[in-house]
JSON list of C-alpha atoms in Angstrom, two decimals:
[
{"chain": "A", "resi": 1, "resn": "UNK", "atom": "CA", "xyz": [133.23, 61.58, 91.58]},
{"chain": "A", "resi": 2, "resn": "UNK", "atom": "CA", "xyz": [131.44, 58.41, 91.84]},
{"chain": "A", "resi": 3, "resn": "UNK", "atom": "CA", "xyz": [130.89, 56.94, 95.10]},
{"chain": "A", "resi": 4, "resn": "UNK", "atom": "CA", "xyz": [128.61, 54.51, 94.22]},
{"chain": "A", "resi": 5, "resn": "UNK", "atom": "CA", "xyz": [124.75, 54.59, 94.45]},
{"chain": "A", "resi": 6, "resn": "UNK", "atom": "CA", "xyz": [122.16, 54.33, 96.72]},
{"chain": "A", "resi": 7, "resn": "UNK", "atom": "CA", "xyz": [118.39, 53.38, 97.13]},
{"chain": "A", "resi": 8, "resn": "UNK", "atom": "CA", "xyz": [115.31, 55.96, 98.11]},
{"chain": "A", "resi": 9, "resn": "UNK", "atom": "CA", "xyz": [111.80, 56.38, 98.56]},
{"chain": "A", "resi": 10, "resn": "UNK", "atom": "CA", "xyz": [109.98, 60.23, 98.05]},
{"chain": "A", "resi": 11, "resn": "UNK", "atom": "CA", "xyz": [106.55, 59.70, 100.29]},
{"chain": "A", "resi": 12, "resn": "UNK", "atom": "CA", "xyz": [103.51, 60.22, 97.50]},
{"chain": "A", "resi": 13, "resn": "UNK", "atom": "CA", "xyz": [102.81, 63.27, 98.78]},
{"chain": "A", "resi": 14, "resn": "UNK", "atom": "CA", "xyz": [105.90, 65.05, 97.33]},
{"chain": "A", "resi": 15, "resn": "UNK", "atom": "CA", "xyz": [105.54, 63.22, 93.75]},
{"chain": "A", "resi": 16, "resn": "UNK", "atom": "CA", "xyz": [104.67, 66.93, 92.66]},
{"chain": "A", "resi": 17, "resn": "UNK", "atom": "CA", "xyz": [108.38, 68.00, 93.74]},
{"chain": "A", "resi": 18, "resn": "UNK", "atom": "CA", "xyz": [110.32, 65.03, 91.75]},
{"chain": "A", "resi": 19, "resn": "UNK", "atom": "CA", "xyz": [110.96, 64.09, 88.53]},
{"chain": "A", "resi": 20, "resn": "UNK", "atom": "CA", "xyz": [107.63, 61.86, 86.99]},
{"chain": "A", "resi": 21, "resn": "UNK", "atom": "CA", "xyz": [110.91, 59.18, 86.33]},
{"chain": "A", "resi": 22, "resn": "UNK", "atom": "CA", "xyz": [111.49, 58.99, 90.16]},
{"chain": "A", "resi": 23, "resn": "UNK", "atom": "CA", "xyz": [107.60, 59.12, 91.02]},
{"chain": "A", "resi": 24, "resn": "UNK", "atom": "CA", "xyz": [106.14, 55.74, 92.99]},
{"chain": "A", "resi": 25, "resn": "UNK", "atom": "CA", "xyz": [108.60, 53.45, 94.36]},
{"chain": "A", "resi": 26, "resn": "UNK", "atom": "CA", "xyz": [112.08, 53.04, 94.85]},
{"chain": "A", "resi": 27, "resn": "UNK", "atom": "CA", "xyz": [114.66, 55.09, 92.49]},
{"chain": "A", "resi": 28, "resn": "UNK", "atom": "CA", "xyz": [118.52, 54.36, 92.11]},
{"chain": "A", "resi": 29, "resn": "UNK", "atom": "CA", "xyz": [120.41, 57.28, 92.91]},
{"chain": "A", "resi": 30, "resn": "UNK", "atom": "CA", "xyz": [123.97, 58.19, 92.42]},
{"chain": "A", "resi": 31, "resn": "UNK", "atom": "CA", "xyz": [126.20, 59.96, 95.09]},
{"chain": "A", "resi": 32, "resn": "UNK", "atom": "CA", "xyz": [129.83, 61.44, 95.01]},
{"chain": "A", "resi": 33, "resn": "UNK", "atom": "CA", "xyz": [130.65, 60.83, 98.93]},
{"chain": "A", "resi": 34, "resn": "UNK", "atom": "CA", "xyz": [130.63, 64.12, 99.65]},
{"chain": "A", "resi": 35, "resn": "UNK", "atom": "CA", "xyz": [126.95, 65.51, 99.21]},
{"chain": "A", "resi": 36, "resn": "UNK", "atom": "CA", "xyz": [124.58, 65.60, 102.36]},
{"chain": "A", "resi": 37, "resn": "UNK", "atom": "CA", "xyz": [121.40, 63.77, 102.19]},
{"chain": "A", "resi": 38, "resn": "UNK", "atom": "CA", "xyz": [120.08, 67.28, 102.23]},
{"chain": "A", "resi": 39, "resn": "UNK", "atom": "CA", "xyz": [121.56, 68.61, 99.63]},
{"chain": "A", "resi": 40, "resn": "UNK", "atom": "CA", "xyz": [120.66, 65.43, 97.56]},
{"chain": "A", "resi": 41, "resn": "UNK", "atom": "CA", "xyz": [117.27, 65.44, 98.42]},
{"chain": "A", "resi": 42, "resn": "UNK", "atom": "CA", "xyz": [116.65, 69.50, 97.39]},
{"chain": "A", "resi": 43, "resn": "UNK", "atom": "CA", "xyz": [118.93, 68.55, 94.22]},
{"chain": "A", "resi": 44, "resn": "UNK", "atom": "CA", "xyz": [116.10, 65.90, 93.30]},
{"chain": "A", "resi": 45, "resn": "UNK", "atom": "CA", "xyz": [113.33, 68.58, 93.68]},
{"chain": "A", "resi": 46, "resn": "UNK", "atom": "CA", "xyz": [111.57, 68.34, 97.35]},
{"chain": "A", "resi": 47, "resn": "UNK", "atom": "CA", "xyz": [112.43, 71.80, 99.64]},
{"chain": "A", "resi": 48, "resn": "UNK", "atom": "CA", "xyz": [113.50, 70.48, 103.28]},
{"chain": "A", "resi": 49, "resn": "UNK", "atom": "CA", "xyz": [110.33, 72.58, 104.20]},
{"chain": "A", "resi": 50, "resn": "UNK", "atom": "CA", "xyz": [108.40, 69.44, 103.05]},
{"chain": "A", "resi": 51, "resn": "UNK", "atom": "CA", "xyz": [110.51, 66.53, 104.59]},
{"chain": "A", "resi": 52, "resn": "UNK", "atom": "CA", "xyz": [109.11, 64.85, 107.59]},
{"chain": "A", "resi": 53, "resn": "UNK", "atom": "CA", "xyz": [111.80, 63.07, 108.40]},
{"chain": "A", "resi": 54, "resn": "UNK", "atom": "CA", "xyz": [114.98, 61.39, 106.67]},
{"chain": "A", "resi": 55, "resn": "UNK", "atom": "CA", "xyz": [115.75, 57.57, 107.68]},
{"chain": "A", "resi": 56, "resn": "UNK", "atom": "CA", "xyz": [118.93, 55.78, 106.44]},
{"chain": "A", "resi": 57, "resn": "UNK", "atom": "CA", "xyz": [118.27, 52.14, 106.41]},
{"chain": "A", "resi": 58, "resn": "UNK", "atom": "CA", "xyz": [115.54, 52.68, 108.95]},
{"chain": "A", "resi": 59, "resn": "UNK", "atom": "CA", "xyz": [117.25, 54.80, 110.94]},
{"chain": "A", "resi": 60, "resn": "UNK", "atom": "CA", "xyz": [116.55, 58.90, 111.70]},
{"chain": "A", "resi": 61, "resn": "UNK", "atom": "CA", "xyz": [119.22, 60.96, 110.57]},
{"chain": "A", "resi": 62, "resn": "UNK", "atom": "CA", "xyz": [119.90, 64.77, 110.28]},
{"chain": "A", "resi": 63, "resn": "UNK", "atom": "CA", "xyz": [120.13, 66.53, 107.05]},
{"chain": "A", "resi": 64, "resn": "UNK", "atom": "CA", "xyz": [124.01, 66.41, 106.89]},
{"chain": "A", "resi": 65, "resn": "UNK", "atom": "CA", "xyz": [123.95, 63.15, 106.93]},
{"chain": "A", "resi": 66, "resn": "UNK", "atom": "CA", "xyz": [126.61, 61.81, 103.64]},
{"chain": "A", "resi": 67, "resn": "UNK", "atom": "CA", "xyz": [125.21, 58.47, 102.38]},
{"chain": "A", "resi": 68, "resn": "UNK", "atom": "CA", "xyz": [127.33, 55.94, 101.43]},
{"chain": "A", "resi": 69, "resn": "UNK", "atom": "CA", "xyz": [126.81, 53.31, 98.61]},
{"chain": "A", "resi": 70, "resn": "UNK", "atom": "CA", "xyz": [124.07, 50.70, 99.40]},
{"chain": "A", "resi": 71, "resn": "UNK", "atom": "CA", "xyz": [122.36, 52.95, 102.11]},
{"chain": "A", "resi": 72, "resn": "UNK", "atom": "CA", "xyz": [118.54, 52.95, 101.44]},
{"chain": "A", "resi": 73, "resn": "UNK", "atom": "CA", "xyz": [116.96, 56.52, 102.11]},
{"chain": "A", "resi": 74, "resn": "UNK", "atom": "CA", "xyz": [113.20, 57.03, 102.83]},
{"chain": "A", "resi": 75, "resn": "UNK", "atom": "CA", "xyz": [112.21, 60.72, 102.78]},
{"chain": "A", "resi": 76, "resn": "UNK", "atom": "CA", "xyz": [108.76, 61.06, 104.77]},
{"chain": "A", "resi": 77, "resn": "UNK", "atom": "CA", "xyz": [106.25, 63.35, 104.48]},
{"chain": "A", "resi": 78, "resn": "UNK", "atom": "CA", "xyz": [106.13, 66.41, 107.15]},
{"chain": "A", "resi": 79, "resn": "UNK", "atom": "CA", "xyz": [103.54, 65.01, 109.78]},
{"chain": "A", "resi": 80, "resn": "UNK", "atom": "CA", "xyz": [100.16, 66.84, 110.10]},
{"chain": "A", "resi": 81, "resn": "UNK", "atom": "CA", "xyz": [99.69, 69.15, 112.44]},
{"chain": "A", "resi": 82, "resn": "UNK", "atom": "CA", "xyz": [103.43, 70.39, 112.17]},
{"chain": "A", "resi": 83, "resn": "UNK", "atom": "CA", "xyz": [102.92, 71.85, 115.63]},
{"chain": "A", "resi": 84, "resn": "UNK", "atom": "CA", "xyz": [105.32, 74.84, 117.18]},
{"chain": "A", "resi": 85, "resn": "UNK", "atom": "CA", "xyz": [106.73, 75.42, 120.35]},
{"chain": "A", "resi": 86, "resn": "UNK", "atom": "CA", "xyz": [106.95, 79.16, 120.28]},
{"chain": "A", "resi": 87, "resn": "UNK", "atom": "CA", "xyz": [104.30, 81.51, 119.10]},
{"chain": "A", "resi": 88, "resn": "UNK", "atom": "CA", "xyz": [102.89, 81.01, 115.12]},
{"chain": "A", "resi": 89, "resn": "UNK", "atom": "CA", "xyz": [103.76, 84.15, 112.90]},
{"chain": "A", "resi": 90, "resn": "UNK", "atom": "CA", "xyz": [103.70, 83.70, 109.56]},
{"chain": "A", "resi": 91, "resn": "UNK", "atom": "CA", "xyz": [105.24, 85.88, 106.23]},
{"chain": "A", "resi": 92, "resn": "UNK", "atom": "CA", "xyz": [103.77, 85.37, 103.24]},
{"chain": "A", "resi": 93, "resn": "UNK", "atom": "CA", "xyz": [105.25, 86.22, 99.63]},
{"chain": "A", "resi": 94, "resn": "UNK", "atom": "CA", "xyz": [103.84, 88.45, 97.11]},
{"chain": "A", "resi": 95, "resn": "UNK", "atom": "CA", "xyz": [101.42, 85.83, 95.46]},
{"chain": "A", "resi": 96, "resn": "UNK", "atom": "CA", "xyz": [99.55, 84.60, 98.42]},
{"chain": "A", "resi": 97, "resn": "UNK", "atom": "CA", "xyz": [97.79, 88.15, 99.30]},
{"chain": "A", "resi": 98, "resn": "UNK", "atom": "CA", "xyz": [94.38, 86.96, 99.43]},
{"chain": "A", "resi": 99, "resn": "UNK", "atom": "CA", "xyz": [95.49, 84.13, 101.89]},
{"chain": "A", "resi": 100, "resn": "UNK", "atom": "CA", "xyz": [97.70, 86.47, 103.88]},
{"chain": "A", "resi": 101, "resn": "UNK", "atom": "CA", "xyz": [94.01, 88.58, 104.45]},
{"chain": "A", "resi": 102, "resn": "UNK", "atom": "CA", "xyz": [91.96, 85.36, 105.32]},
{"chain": "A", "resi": 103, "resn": "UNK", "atom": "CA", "xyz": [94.80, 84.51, 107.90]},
{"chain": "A", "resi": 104, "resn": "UNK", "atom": "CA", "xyz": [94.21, 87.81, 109.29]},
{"chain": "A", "resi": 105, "resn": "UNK", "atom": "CA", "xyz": [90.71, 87.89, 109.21]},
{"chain": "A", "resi": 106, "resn": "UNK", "atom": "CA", "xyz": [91.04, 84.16, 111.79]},
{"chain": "A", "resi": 107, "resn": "UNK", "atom": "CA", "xyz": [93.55, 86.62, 113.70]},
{"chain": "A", "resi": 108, "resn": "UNK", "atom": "CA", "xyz": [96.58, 84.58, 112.80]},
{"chain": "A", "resi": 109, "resn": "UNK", "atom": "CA", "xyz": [99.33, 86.62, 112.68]},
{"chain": "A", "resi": 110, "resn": "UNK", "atom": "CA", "xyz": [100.66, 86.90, 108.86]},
{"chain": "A", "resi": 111, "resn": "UNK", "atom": "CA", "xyz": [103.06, 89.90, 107.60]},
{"chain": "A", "resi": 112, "resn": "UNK", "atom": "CA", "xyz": [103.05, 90.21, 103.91]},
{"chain": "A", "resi": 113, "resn": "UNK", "atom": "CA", "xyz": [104.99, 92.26, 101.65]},
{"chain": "A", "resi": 114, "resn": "UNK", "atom": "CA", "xyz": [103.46, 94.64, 99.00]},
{"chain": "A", "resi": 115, "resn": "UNK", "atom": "CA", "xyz": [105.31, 95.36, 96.72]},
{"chain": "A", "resi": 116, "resn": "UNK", "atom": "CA", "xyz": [107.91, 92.79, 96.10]},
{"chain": "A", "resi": 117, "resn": "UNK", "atom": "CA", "xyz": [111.03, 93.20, 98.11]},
{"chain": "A", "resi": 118, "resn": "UNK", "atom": "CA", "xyz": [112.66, 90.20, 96.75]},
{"chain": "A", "resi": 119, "resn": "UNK", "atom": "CA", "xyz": [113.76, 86.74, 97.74]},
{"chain": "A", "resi": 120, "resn": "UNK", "atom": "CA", "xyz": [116.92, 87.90, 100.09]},
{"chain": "A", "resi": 121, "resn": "UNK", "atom": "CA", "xyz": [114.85, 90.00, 101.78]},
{"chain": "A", "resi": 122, "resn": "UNK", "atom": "CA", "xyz": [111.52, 87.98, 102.64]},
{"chain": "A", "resi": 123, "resn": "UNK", "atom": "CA", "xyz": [114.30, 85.09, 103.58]},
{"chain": "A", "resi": 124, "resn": "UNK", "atom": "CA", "xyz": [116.40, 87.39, 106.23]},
{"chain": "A", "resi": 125, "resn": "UNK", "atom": "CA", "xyz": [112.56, 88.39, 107.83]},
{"chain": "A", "resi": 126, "resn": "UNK", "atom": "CA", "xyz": [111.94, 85.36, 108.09]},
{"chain": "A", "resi": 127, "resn": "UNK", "atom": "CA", "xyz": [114.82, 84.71, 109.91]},
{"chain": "A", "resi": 128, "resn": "UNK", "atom": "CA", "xyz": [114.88, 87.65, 111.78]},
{"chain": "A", "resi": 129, "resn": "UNK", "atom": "CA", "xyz": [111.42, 87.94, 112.70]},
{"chain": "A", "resi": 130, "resn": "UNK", "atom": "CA", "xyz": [111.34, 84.03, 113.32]},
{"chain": "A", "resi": 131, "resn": "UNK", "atom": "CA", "xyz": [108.47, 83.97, 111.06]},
{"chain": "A", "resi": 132, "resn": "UNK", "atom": "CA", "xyz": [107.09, 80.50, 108.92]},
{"chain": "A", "resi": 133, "resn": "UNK", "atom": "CA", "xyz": [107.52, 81.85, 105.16]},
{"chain": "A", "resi": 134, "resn": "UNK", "atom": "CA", "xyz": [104.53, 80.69, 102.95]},
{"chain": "A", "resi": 135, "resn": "UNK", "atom": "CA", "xyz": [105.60, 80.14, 99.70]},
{"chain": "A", "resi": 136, "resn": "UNK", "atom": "CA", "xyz": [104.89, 78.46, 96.06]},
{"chain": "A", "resi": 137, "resn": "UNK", "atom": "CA", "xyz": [108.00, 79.35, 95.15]},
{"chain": "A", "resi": 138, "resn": "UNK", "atom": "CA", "xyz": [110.23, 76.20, 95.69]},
{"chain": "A", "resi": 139, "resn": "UNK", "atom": "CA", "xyz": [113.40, 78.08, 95.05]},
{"chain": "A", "resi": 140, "resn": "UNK", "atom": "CA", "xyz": [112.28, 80.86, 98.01]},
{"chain": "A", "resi": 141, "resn": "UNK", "atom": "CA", "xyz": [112.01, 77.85, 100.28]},
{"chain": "A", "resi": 142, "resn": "UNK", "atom": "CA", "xyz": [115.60, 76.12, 99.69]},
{"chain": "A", "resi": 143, "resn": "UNK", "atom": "CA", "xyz": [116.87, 79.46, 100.68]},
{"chain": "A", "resi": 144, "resn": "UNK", "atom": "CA", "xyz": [119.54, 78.14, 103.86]},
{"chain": "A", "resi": 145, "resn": "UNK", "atom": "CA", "xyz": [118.80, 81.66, 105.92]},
{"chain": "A", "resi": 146, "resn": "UNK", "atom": "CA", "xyz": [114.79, 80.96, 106.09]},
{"chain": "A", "resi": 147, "resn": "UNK", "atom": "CA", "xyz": [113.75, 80.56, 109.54]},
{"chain": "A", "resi": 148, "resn": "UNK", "atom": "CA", "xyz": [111.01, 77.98, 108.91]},
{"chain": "A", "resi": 149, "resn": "UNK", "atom": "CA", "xyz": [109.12, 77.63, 105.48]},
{"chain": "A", "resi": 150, "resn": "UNK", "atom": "CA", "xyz": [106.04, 75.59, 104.20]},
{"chain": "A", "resi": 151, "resn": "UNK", "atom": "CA", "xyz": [105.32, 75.00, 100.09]},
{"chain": "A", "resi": 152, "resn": "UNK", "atom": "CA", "xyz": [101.57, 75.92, 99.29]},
{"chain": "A", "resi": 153, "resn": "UNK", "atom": "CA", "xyz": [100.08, 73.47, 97.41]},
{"chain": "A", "resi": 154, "resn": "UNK", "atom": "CA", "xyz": [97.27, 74.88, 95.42]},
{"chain": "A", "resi": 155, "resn": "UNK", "atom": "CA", "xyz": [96.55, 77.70, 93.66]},
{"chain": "A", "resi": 156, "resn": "UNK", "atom": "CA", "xyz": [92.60, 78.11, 95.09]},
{"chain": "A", "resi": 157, "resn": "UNK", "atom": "CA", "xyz": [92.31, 80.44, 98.45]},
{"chain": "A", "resi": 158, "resn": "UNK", "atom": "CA", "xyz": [90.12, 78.11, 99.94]},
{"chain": "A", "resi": 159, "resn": "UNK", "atom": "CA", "xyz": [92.15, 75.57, 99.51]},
{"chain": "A", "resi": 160, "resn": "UNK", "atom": "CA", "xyz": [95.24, 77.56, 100.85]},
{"chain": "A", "resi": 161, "resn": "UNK", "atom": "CA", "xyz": [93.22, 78.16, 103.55]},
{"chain": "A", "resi": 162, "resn": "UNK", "atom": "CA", "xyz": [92.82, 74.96, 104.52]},
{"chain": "A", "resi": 163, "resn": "UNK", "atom": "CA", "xyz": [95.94, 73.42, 104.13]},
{"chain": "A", "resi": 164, "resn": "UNK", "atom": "CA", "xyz": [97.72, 75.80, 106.30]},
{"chain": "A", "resi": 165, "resn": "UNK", "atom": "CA", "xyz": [95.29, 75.33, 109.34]},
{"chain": "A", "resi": 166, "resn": "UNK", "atom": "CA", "xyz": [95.34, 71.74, 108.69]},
{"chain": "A", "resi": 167, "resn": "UNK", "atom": "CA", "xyz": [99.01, 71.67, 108.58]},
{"chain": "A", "resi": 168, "resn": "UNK", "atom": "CA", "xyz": [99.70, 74.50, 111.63]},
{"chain": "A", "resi": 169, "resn": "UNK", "atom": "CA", "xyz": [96.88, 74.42, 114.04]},
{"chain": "A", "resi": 170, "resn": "UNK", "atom": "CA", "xyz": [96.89, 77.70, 114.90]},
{"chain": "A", "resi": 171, "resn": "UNK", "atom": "CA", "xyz": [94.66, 79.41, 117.41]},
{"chain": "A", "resi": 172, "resn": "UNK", "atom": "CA", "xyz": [92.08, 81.26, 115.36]},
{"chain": "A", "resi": 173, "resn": "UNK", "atom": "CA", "xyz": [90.89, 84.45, 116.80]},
{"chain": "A", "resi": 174, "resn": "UNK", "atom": "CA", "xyz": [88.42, 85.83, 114.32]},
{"chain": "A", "resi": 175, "resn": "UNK", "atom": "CA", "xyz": [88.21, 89.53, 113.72]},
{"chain": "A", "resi": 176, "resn": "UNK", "atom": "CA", "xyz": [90.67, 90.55, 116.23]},
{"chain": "A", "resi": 177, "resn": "UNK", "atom": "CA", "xyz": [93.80, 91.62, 113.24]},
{"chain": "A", "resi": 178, "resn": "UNK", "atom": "CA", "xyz": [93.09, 94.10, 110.66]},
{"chain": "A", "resi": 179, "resn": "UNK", "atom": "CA", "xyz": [93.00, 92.55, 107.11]},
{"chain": "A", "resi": 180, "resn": "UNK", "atom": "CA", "xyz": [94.99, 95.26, 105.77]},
{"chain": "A", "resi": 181, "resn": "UNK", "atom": "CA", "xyz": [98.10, 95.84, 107.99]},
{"chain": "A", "resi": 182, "resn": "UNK", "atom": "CA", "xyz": [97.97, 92.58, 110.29]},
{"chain": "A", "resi": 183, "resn": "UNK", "atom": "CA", "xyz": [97.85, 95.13, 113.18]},
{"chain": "A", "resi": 184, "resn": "UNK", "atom": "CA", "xyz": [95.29, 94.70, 116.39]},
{"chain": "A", "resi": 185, "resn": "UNK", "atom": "CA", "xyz": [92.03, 95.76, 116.10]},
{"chain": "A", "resi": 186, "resn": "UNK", "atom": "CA", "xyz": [90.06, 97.45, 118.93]},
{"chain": "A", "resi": 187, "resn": "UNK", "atom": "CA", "xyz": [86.38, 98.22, 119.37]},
{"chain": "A", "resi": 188, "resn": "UNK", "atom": "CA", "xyz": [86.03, 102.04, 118.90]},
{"chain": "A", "resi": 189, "resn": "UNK", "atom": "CA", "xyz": [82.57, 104.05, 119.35]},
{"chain": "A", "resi": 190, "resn": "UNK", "atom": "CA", "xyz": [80.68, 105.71, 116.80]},
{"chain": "A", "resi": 191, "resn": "UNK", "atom": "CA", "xyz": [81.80, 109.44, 118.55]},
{"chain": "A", "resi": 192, "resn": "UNK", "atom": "CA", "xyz": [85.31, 108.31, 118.07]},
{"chain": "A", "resi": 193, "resn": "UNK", "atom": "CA", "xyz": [85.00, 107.26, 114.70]},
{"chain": "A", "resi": 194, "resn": "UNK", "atom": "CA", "xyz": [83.27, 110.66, 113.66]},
{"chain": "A", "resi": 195, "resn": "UNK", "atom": "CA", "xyz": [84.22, 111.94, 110.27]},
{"chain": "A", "resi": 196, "resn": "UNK", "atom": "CA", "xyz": [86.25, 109.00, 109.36]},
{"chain": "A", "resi": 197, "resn": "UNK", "atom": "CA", "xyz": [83.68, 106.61, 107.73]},
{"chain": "A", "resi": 198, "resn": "UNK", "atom": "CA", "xyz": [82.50, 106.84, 104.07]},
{"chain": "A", "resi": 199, "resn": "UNK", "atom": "CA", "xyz": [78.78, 107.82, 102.72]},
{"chain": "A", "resi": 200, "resn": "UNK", "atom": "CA", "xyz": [76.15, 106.94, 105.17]},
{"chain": "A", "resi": 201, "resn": "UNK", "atom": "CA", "xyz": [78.02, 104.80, 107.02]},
{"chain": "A", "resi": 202, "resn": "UNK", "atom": "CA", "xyz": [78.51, 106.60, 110.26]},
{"chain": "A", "resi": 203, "resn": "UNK", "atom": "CA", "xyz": [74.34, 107.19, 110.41]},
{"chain": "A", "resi": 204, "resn": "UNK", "atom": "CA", "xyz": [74.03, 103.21, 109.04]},
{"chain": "A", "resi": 205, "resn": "UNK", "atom": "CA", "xyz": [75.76, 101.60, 111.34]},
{"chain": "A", "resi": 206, "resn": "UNK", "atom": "CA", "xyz": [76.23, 101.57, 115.33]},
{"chain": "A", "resi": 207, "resn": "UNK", "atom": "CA", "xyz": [79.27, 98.80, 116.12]},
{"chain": "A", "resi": 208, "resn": "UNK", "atom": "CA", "xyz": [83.14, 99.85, 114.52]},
{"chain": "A", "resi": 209, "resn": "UNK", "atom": "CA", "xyz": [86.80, 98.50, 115.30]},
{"chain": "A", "resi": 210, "resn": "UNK", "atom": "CA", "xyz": [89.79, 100.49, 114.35]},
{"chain": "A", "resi": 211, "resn": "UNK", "atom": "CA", "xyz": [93.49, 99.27, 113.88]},
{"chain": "A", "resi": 212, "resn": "UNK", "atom": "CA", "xyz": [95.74, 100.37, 116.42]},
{"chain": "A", "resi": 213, "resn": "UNK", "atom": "CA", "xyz": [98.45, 100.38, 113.75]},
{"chain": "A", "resi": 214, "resn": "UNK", "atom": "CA", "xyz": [97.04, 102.10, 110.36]},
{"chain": "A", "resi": 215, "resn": "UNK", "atom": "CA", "xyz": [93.91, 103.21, 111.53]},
{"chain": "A", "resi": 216, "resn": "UNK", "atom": "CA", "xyz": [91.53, 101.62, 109.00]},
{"chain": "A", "resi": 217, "resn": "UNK", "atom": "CA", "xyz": [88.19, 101.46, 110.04]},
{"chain": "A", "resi": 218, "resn": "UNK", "atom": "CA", "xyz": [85.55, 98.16, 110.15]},
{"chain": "A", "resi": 219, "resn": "UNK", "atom": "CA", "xyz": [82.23, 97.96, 110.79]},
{"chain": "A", "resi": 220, "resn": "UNK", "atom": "CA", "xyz": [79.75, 95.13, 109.70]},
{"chain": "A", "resi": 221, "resn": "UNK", "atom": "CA", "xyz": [78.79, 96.14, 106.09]},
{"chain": "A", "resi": 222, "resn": "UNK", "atom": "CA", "xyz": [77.60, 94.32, 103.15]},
{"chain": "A", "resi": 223, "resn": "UNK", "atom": "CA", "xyz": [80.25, 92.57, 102.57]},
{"chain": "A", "resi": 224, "resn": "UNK", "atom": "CA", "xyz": [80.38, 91.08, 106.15]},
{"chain": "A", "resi": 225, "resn": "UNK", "atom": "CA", "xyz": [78.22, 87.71, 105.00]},
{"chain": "A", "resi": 226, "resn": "UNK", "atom": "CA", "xyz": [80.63, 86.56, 102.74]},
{"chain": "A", "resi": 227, "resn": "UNK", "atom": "CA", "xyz": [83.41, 87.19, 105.94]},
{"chain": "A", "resi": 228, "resn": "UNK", "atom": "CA", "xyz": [81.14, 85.43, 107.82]},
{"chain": "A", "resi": 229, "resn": "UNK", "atom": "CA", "xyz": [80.93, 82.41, 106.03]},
{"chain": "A", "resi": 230, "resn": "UNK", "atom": "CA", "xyz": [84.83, 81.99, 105.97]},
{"chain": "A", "resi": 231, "resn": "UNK", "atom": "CA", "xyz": [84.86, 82.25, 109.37]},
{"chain": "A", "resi": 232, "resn": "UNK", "atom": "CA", "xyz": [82.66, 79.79, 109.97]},
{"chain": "A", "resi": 233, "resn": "UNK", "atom": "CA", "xyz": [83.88, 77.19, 107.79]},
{"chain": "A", "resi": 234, "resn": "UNK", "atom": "CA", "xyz": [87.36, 77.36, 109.39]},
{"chain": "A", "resi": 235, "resn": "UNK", "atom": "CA", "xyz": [86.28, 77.38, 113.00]},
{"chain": "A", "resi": 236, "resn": "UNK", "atom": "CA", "xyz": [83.86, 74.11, 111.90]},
{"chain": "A", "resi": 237, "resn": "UNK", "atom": "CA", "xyz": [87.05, 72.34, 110.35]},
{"chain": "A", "resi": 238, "resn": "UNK", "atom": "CA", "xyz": [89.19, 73.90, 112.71]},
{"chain": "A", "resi": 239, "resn": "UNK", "atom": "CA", "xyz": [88.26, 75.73, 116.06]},
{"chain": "A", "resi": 240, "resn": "UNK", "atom": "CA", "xyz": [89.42, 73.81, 119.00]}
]
């Protein structure tokens, strides 16, 4: 059915999601009269995850909006920081490990699934654990039943890093989760930690924190610098 057409404008910063056709400036776009604005605008590429806000003819409008003919539609870029009103947990798909363990590491609180359990099932998590889902999959985010989502941009940990502190402002808590599980950690004596520790590691060092939930083990060890400097760098860009 043709209802006629409209006017929009994508904001620059989802020109990755659209069509290189539709990129910079204002596209002509068909409608049928019955198709929401949101519908249109995931049909054209962008995942709601990434819209800002919708305005018809200047105007703020929900995603069920139905345009009519000669409406023009500006789709805005989600405003940085994207702040929450409950508490920040995050879930993270199966590509984004190494960022689910630097969230950790900041103590942000970021379930991950290992192995795959599928798209369904990271979507009804989501919803049921009212986590954000972190995704690159643009698919994963257009799922309806996803509590809250956010598209990762680049590929590059450090950059991953960065873009969802800049985007979420979390609290950062370094060293308080355990990088493996997401579980608390808590500071544990050497006595306690007797005949758990590899090598020399018990006669090495003198300061350990244990998981409350798997048990892993951490103590400051050679590969604590490198920790060290991630820390750092987020709580420069960052801390509050």
């Amino acid at each position: 059915m043709n209802a006629g057409e409209i006017t929009i404008d994508f904001a620059p910063e989802q020109d990755l999601f659209i069509a290189a056709a539709r990129r910079g400036g204002r596209s002509t776009v068909r409608i049928d009269g019955v198709s929401t604005l949101g519908h249109l605008v995931e049909a054209l590429g962008v995942p709601l995850t990434e819209v800002g806000a919708l305005l018809v003819d200047g105007r703020a409008v929900i995603p069920a909006h139905v345009p009519i003919a000669g409406q023009a539609i500006s789709v805005l870029a989600v405003t940085r920081p994207q702040r929450r009103a409950e508490p920040l947990r995050f879930l993270l798909d199966i590509h984004l490990g190494t960022l689910a363990r630097r969230l950790r590491l900041l103590g942000i609180d970021a379930a991950y699934e290992n192995p795959d359990i599928g798209d369904a099932a990271l979507a009804t998590r989501s919803a049921t654990e009212r986590r954000v889902l972190l995704s690159r999959d643009r698919g994963l985010l257009r799922r309806r039943e996803i509590f809250a989502g956010a598209y990762i941009y680049s590929h590059r940990p450090d950059d991953q890093l960065d873009d969802v502190l800049s985007r979420f402002a979390p609290r950062l808590a370094p060293w308080t989760r355990c990088t493996a599980c997401n579980g608390a950690l808590r500071a544990a004596d050497k006595e306690s930690m007797r005949g758990q520790l590899p090598g020399s590691t018990e006669q090495t060092y003198d300061t350990f924190a244990q998981c409350v939930e798997c048990g892993q083990a951490y103590w400051k060890g050679a590969h604590h610098a490198r920790l060290d400097e991630i820390v750092a760098k987020a709580e420069a860009k960052f801390g509050a």
